[in-house]
Coordinates of C-alpha atoms in Angstrom, one line a residue:
Chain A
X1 CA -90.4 -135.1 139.4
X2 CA -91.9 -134.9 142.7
X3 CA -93.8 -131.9 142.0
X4 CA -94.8 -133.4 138.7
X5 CA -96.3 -136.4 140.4
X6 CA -98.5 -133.8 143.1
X7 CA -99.5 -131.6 140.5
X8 CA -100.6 -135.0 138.9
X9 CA -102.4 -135.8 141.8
X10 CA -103.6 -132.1 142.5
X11 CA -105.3 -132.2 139.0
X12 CA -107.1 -135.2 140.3
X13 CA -107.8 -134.2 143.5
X14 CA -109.9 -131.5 142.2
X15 CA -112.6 -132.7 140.4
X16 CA -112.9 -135.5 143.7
X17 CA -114.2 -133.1 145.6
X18 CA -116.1 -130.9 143.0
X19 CA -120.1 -131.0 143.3
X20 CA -120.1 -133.5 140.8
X21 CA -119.4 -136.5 143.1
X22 CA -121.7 -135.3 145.6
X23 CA -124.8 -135.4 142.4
X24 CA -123.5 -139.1 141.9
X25 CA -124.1 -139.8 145.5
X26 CA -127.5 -138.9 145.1
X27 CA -128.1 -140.3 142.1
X28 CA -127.1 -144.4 143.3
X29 CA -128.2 -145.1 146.7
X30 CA -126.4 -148.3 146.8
X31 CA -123.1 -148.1 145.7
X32 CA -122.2 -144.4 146.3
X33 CA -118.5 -144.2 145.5
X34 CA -118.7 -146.1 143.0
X35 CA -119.7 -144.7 139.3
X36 CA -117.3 -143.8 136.1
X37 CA -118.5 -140.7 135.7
X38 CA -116.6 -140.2 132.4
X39 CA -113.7 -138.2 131.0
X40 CA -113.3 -136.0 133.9
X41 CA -113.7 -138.6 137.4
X42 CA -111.8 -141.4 135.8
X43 CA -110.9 -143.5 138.8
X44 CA -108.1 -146.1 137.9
X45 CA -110.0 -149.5 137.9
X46 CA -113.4 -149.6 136.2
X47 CA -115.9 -151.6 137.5
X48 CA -118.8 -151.3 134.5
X49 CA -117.6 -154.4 132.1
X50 CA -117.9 -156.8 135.7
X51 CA -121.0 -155.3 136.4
X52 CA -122.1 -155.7 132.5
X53 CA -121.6 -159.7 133.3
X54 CA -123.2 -159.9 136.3
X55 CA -126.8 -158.5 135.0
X56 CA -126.4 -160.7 132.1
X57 CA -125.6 -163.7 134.1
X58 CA -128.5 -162.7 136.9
X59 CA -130.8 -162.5 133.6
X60 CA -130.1 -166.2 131.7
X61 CA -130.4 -167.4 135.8
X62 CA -134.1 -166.0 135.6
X63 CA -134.3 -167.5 132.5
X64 CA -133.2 -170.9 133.1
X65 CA -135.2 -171.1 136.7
X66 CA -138.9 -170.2 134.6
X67 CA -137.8 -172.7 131.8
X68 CA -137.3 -175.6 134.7
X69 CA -140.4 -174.4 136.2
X70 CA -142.6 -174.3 133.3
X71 CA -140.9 -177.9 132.3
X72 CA -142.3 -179.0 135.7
X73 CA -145.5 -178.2 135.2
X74 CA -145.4 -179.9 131.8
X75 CA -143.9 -183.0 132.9
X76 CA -146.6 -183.3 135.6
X77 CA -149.5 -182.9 133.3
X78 CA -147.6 -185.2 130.5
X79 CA -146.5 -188.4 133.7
X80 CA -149.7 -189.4 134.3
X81 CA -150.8 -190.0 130.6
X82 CA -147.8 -192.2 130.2
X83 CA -147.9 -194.1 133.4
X84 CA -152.0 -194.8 132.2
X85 CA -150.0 -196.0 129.0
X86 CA -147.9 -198.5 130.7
X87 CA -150.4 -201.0 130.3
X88 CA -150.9 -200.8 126.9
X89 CA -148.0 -202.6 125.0
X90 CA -147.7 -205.5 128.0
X91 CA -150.5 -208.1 126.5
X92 CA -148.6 -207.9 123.2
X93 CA -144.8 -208.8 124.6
X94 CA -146.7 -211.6 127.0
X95 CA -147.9 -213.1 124.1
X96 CA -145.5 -212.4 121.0
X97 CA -142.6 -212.3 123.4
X98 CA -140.1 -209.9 122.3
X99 CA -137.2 -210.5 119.6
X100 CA -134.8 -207.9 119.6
X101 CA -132.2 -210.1 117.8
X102 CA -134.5 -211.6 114.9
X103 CA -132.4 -211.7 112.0
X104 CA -134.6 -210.0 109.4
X105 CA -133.5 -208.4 106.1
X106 CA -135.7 -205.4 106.0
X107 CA -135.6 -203.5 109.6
X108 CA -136.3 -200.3 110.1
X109 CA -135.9 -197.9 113.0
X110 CA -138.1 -195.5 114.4
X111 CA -136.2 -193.0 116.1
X112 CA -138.4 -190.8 118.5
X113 CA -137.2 -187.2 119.6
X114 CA -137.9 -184.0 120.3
X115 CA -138.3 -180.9 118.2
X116 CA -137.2 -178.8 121.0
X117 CA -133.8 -178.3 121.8
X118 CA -132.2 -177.3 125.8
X119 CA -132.6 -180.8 126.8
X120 CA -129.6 -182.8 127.8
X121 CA -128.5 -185.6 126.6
X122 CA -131.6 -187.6 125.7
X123 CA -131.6 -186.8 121.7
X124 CA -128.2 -187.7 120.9
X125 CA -128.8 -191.1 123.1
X126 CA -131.4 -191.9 120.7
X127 CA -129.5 -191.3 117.4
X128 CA -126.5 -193.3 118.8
X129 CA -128.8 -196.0 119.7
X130 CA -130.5 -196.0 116.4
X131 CA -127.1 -195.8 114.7
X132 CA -125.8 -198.5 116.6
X133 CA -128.9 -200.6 115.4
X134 CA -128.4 -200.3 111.8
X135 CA -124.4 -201.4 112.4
X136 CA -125.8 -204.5 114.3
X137 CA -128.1 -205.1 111.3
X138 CA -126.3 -204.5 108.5
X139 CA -124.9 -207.0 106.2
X140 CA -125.4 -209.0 102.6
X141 CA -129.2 -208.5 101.7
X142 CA -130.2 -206.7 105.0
X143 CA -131.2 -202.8 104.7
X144 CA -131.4 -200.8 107.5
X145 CA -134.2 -197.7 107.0
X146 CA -135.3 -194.7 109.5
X147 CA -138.5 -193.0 109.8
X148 CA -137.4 -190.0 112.2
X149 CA -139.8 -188.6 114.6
X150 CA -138.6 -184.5 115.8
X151 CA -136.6 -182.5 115.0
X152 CA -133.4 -183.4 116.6
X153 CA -132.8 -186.6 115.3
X154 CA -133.6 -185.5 111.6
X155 CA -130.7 -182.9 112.1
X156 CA -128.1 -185.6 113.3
X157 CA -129.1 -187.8 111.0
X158 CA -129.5 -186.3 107.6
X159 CA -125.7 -185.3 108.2
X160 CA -124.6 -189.1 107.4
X161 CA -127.3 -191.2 107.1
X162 CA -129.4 -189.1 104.3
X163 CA -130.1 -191.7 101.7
X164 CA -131.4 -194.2 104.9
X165 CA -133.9 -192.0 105.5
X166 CA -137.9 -192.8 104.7
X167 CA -140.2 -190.8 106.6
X168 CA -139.5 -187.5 108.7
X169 CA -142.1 -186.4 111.1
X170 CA -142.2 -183.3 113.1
X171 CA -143.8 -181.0 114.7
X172 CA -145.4 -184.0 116.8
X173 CA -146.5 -182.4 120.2
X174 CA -148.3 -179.0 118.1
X175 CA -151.6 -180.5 120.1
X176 CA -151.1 -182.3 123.1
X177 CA -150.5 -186.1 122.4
X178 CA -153.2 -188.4 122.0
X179 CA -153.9 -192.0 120.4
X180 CA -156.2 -191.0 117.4
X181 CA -152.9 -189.0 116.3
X182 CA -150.4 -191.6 116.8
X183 CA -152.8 -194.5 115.3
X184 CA -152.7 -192.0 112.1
X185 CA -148.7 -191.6 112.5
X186 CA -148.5 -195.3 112.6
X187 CA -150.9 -196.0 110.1
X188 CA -148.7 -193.5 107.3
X189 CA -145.5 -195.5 108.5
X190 CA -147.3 -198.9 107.9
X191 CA -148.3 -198.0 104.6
X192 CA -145.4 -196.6 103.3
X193 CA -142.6 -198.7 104.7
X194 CA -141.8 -201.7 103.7
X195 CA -140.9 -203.8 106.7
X196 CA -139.9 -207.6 108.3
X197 CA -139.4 -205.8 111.8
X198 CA -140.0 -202.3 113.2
X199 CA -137.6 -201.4 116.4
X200 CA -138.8 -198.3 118.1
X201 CA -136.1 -196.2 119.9
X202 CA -137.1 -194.0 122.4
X203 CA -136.1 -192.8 126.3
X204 CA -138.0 -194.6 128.5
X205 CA -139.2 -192.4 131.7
X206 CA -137.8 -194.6 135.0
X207 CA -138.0 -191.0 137.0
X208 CA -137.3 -187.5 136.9
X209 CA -133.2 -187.9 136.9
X210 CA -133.1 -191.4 134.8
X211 CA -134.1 -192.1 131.5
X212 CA -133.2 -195.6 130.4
X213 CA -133.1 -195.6 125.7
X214 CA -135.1 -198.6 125.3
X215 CA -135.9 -200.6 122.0
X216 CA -139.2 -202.0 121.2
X217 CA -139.7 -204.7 118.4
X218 CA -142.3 -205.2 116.4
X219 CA -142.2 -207.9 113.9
X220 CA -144.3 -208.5 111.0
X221 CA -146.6 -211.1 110.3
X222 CA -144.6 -213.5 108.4
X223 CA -141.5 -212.9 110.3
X224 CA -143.9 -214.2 113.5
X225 CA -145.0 -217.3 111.4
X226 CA -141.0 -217.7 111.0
X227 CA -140.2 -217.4 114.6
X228 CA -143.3 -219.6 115.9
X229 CA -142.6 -222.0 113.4
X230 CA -139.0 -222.7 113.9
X231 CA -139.7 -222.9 118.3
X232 CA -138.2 -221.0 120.6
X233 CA -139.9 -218.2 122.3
X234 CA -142.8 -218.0 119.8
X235 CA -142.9 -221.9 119.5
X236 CA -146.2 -221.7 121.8
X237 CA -148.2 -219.5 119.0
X238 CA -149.8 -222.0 116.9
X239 CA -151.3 -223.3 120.3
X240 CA -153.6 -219.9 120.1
X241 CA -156.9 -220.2 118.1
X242 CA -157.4 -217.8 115.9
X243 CA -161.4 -216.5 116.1
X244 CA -162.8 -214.9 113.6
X245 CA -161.4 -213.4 109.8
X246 CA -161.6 -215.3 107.2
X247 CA -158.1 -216.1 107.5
X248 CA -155.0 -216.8 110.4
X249 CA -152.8 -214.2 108.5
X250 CA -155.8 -211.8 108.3
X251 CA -156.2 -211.6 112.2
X252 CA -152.3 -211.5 112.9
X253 CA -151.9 -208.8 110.5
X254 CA -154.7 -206.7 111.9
X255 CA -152.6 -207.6 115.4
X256 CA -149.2 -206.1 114.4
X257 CA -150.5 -203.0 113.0
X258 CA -152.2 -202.3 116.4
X259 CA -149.4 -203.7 118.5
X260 CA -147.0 -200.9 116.1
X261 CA -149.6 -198.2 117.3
X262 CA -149.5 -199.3 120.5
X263 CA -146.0 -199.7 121.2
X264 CA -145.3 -196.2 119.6
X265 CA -148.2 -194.5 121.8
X266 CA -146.8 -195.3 125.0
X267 CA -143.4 -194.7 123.0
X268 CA -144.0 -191.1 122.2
X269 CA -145.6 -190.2 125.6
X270 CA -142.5 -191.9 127.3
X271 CA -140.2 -190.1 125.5
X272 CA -142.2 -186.5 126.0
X273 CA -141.9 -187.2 129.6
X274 CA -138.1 -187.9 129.6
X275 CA -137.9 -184.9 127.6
X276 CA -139.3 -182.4 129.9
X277 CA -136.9 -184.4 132.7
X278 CA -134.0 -183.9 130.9
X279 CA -134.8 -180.0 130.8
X280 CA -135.8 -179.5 133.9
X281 CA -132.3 -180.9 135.3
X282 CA -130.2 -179.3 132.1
X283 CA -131.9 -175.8 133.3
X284 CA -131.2 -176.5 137.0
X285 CA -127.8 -177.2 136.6
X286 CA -127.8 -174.3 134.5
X287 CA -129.1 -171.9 137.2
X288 CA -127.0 -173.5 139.7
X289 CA -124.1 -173.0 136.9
X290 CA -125.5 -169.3 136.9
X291 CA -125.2 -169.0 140.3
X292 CA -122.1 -170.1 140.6
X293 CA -120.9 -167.8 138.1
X294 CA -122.6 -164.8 140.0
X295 CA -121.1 -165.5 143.1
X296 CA -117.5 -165.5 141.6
X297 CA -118.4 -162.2 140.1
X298 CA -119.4 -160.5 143.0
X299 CA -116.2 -161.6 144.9
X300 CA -114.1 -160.2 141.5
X301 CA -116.8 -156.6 141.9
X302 CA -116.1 -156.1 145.8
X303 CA -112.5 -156.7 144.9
X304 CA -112.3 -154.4 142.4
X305 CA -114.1 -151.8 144.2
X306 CA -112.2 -152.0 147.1
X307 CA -109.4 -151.9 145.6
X308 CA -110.2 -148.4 143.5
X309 CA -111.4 -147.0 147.1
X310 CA -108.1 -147.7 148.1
X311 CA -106.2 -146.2 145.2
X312 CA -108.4 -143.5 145.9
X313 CA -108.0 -143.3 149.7
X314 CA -104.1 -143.2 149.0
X315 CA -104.1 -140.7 146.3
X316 CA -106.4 -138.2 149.0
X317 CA -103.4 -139.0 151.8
X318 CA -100.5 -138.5 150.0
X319 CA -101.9 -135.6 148.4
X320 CA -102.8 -134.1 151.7
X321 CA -99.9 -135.0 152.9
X322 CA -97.7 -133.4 150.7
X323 CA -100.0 -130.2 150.9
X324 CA -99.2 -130.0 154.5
X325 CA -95.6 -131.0 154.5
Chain B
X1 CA -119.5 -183.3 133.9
X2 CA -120.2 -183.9 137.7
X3 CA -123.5 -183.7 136.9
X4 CA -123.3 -186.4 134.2
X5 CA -121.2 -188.5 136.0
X6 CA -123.5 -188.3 139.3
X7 CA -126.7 -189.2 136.8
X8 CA -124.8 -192.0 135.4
X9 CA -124.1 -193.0 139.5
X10 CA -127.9 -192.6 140.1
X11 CA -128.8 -194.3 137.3
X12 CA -126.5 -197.6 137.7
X13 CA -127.7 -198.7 141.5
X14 CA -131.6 -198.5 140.3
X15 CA -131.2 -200.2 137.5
X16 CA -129.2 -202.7 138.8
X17 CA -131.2 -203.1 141.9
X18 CA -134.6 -203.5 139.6
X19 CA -132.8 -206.0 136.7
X20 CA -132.3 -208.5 139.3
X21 CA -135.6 -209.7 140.7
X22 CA -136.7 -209.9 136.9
X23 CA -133.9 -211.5 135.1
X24 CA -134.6 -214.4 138.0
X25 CA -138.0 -214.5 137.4
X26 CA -138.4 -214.8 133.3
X27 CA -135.5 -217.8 132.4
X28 CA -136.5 -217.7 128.9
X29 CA -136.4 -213.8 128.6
X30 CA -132.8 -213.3 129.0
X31 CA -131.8 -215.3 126.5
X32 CA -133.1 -213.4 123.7
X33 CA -131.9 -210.9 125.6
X34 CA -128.4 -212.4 125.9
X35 CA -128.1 -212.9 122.4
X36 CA -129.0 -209.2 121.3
X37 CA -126.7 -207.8 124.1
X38 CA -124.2 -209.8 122.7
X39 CA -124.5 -209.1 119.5
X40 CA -124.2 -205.6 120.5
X41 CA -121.5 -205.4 122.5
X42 CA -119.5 -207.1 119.8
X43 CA -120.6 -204.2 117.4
X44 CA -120.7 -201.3 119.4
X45 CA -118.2 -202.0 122.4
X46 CA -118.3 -198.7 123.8
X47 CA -122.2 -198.3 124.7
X48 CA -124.4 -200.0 126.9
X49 CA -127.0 -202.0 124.9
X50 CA -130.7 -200.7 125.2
X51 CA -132.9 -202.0 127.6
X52 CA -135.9 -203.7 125.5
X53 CA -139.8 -204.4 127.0
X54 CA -139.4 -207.4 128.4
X55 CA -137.3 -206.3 130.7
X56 CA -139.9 -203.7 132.0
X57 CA -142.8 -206.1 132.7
X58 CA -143.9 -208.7 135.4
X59 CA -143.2 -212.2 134.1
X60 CA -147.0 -214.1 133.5
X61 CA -146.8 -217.2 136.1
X62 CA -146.7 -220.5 134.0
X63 CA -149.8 -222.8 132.5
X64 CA -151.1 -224.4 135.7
X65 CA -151.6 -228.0 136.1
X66 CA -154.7 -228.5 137.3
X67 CA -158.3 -225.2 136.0
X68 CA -157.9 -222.4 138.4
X69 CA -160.6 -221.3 140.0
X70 CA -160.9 -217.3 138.7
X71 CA -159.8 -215.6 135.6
X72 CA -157.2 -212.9 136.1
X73 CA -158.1 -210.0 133.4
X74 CA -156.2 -207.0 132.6
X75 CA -158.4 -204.7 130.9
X76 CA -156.4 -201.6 129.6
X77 CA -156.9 -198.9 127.3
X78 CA -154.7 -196.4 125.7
X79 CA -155.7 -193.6 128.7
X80 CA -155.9 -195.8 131.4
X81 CA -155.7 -199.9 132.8
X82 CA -159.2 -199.9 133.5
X83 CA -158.3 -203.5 135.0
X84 CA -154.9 -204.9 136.1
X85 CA -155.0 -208.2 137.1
X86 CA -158.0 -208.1 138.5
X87 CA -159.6 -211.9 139.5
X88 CA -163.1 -212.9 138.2
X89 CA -165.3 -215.4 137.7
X90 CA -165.9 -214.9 133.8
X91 CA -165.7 -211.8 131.4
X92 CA -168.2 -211.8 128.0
X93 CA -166.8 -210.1 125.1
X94 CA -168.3 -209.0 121.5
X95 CA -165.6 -210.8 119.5
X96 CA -165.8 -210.5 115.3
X97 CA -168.0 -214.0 115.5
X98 CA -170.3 -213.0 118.5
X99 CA -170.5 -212.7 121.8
X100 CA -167.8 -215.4 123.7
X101 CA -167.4 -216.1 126.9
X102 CA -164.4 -217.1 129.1
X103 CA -164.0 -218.7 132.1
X104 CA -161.1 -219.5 133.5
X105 CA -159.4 -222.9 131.9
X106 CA -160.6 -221.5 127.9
X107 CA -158.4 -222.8 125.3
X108 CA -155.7 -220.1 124.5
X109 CA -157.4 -217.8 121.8
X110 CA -156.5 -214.7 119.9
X111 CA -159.6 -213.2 119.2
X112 CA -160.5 -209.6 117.3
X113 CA -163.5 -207.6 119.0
X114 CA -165.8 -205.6 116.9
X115 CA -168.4 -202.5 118.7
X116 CA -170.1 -203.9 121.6
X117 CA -170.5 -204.8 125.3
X118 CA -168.0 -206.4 127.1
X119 CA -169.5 -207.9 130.5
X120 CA -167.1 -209.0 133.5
X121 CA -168.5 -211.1 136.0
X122 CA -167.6 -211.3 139.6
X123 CA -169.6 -213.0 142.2
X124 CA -172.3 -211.5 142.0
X125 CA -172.0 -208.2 140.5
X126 CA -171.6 -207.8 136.8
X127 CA -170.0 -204.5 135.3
X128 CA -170.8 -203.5 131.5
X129 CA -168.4 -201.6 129.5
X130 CA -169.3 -200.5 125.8
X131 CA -166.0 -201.3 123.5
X132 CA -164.9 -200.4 120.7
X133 CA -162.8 -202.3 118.7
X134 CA -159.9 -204.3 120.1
X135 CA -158.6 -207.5 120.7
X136 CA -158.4 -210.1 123.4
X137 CA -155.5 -212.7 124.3
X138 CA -156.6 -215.7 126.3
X139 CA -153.6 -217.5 127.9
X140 CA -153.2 -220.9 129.1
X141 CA -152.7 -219.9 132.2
X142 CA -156.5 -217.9 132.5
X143 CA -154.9 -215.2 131.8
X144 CA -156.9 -213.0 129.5
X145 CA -156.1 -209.9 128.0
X146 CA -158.5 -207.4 126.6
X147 CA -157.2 -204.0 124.8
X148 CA -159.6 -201.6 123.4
X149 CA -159.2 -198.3 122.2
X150 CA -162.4 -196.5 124.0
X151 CA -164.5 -198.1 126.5
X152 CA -167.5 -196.7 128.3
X153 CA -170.0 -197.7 131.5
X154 CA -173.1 -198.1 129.5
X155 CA -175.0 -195.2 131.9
X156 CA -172.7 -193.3 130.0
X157 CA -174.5 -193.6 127.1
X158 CA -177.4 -191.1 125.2
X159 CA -180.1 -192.7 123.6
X160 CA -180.9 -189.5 121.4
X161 CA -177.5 -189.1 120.5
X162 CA -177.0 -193.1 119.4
X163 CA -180.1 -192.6 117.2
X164 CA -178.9 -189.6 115.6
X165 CA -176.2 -190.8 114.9
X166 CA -177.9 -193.6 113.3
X167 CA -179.8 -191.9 111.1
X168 CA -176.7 -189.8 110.5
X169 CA -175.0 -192.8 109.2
X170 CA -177.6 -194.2 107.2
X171 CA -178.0 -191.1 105.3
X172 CA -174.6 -190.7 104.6
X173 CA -174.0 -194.4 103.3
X174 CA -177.0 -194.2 100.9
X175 CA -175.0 -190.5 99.5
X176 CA -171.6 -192.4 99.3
X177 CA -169.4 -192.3 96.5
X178 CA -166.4 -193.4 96.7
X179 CA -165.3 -196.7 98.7
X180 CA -163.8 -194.7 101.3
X181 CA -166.8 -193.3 102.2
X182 CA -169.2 -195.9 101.9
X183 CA -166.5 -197.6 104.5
X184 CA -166.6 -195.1 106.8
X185 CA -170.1 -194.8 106.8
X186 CA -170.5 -198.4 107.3
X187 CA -168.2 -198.2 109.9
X188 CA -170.6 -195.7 111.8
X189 CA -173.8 -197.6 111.1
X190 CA -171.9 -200.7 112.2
X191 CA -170.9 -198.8 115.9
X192 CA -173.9 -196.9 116.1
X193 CA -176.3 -200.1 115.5
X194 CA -174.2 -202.0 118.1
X195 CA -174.6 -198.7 120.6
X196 CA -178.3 -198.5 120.0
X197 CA -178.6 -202.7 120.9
X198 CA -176.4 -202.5 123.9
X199 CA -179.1 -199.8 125.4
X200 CA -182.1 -202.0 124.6
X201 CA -181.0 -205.1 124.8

């Protein structure tokens, strides 16, 4: 059995030190004992399917790093549009206030996200959100409608809430965002909703880690003559004069539809913004999750390696060995 | 899940730190607030409510006693505040029934502004801007706000181009069928007419 077990080891002695291990040499500078040749130099423990991994995992690492950086760039062109926003929808909430918990029977709720997937968290945020604001509104003679903005949201909402939906709208940042496009978004939606309040969902941009969902409300104009005439915080409205129009209703109307355009403007941009946050931290967690990986990969390779050498190494010796004695 | 849960810690001190100074400052705002957080939380226990404007904006101080001496005017547009609280002496604007001026102490207005030149006064130097439509919100407390959608320094302005488009305009109106067109092309005599007296006049 002995002699079974050299001449088992003779067999692969010989084709260790044929001329074909000194042509793999050659052929890979950097790891020179290392290559399955194939049917004849079969070492014992093959390192290919780690070394498959590790050029995959090096590859998505690339990957994720140019997505991050081109989401940089992106966000940086995109911030300063929406902090030039910020300004917009303020004169409207200091002077019509802001009612999130009007008890209206027609609501509806604009859910803004984003066509583009890879994001984090930020899409499902907003459908929760939006969900949970048609369970806070719902009840005898109140309907709860969406118009859906992206992609996203009209995938996780058609599942369950298909017969709630009015209006979808995607493809939204084809040309880069602007008000002319979003005063002819919110003109479509003002036209063909019917509506006593609008409540904009959407991920407000506080900084590059933290985006707050936030819900703006827009009331219409006879749910404002409700409010201001039954006190509280629009009780101060009829103090305002009304220039101009022919009519007081004529002047408020003209001033919801472009507080709706507006509030959705600095809405859409906000929630651009958040988006390219959210993927620039979901890809750098992903690299550093790459990286990770990589490194435990390596560790499992040299091991591996080392050990084969070994195997190797031992195979040589005892072979020698038992040559000589 | 770290990651989340080290967001959610970054997340929690900075919006705590910054809800505080403003739920001091605006005593009516929290209780709409109140009454739509708890409204939600009854509903939907397990998620934190959203956060809603007001709780993103400086609270406007209260209708002074006694006229203050400047007007404080926040002029924004959707690219840009071209204005934020800036103090002044007395802004002009085109509103729908004509030029109106305000000086600090007006009467609390809502007014809708058609194509023109808004004027803001300040000591002695007066800035023009060429508007288009907006509106403006005169507080109580000489607070006004102005929000267009385009505004322009008038040296901004080409003569050539205004009448061009003039004639432009009144071309197309007298070759308008439909109502939507005869609109529109008022709409464009209406701006261009209101461009061409703001460089004369």
């Amino acid at each position: 059995m002995a002699m079974a077990a050299l001449r088992r080891e003779g067999r692969r002695l010989a084709p260790l030190i044929s001329p074909r291990t000194i042509t793999a040499v050659r052929s890979s500078p950097l790891y020179p004992t290392l290559e399955d040749e194939g049917p004849l130099g079969v070492r014992h423990i093959s390192t290919q399917v780690v070394r498959n991994r590790m050029k995959s995992v090096k590859n998505i690492q690339k990957i994720t790093k140019a997505m991050k950086m081109v989401a940089a760039s992106k966000l940086r062109a995109i911030q300063t549009k929406t902090e030039n926003s910020r300004g917009l929808w303020q004169p409207f909430t200091a002077l019509l206030g802001d009612l999130p918990s009007a008890d209206v029977k027609k609501n509806v709720v604009v859910t803004i996200s984003s066509d583009k997937g890879l994001c984090g968290g930020i899409n499902s945020t907003s459908v929760k959100i939006s969900k949970g604001l048609h369970k806070l509104n719902s009840g005898p003679e109140k309907e709860t409608k969406y118009v859906i903005l992206g992609e996203k949201a009209k995938a996780q909402l058609v599942r369950d809430s298909k017969k709630d939906i009015e209006l979808i709208i995607t493809e939204l940042q084809k040309n880069p965002l602007n008000y002319t496009q979003v005063s002819v978004l919110a003109d479509e939606i003002l036209k063909n909703v019917e509506y006593d309040a609008l409540r904009i969902v959407f991920n407000k941009f506080q900084s590059v880690v933290s985006f707050v969902p936030t819900v703006s409300t827009v009331l219409s104009t006879e749910i404002v003559e409700r409010e201001a005439e039954s006190g509280g915080k629009l009780g101060d409205l009829d103090s305002y004069e009304v220039e101009g129009g022919e009519t007081k209703g004529e002047i408020l109307q003209n001033l919801a539809e472009f507080q709706f355009s507006c509030t959705m403007f600095n809405a859409v941009l906000e929630n651009a913004c958040s988006e390219q946050g959210a993927r620039m931290s979901a890809m750098d967690s992903s690299s550093r999750n790459a990286g990770d990986m990589l490194d435990r990969l390596t560790l499992t390779y040299n091991r591996t390696r080392q050990a084969s050498i070994t195997t190797e190494l031992i195979e040589i010796i005892s072979g020698a060995s038992a040559l000589e004695g | 899940m770290l990651r989340r849960a080290s967001m959610l810690l970054a997340c929690r001190p900075i919006l705590a730190a910054r809800a505080r100074p403003f739920s001091t400052d605006l005593p009516a705002a929290p209780s709409a607030d109140a009454t739509f957080t708890e409204a939600w939380t009854k509903v939907i226990p397990n998620m934190d409510p959203p956060k809603t404007p007001l709780s993103f904006m400086q609270p406007r101080p209260p209708t002074p006693s006694s006229i203050p001496s400047k007007l404080t005017v926040n002029f924004v547009l959707p690219y840009a505040s071209e204005l934020a609280t800036k103090e002044v002496d007395m802004v002009i604007v085109p509103a729908t029934t004509g030029q109106m001026g305000v000086l600090p102490g007006h009467v609390a207005t809502i007014a809708e502004l058609k194509p023109g030149v808004l004027s803001v006064h300040e000591g002695s130097e007066m800035t023009k801007y060429f508007i288009s439509s907006g509106f403006v919100f005169i507080h109580a407390n000489s607070f006004a706000d102005i929000i267009a959608v385009e505004a322009v320094p008038l040296d901004r302005l080409d003569v050539n181009l205004v009448q061009k488009g003039l004639a432009e305009f009144t071309s197309k109106l007298s070759s308008a069928t439909t109502d939507l067109e005869k609109a529109e092309a008022q709409i464009g005599i209406d701006v261009h007419s209101a461009l061409n007296s703001a460089l004369t006049g």
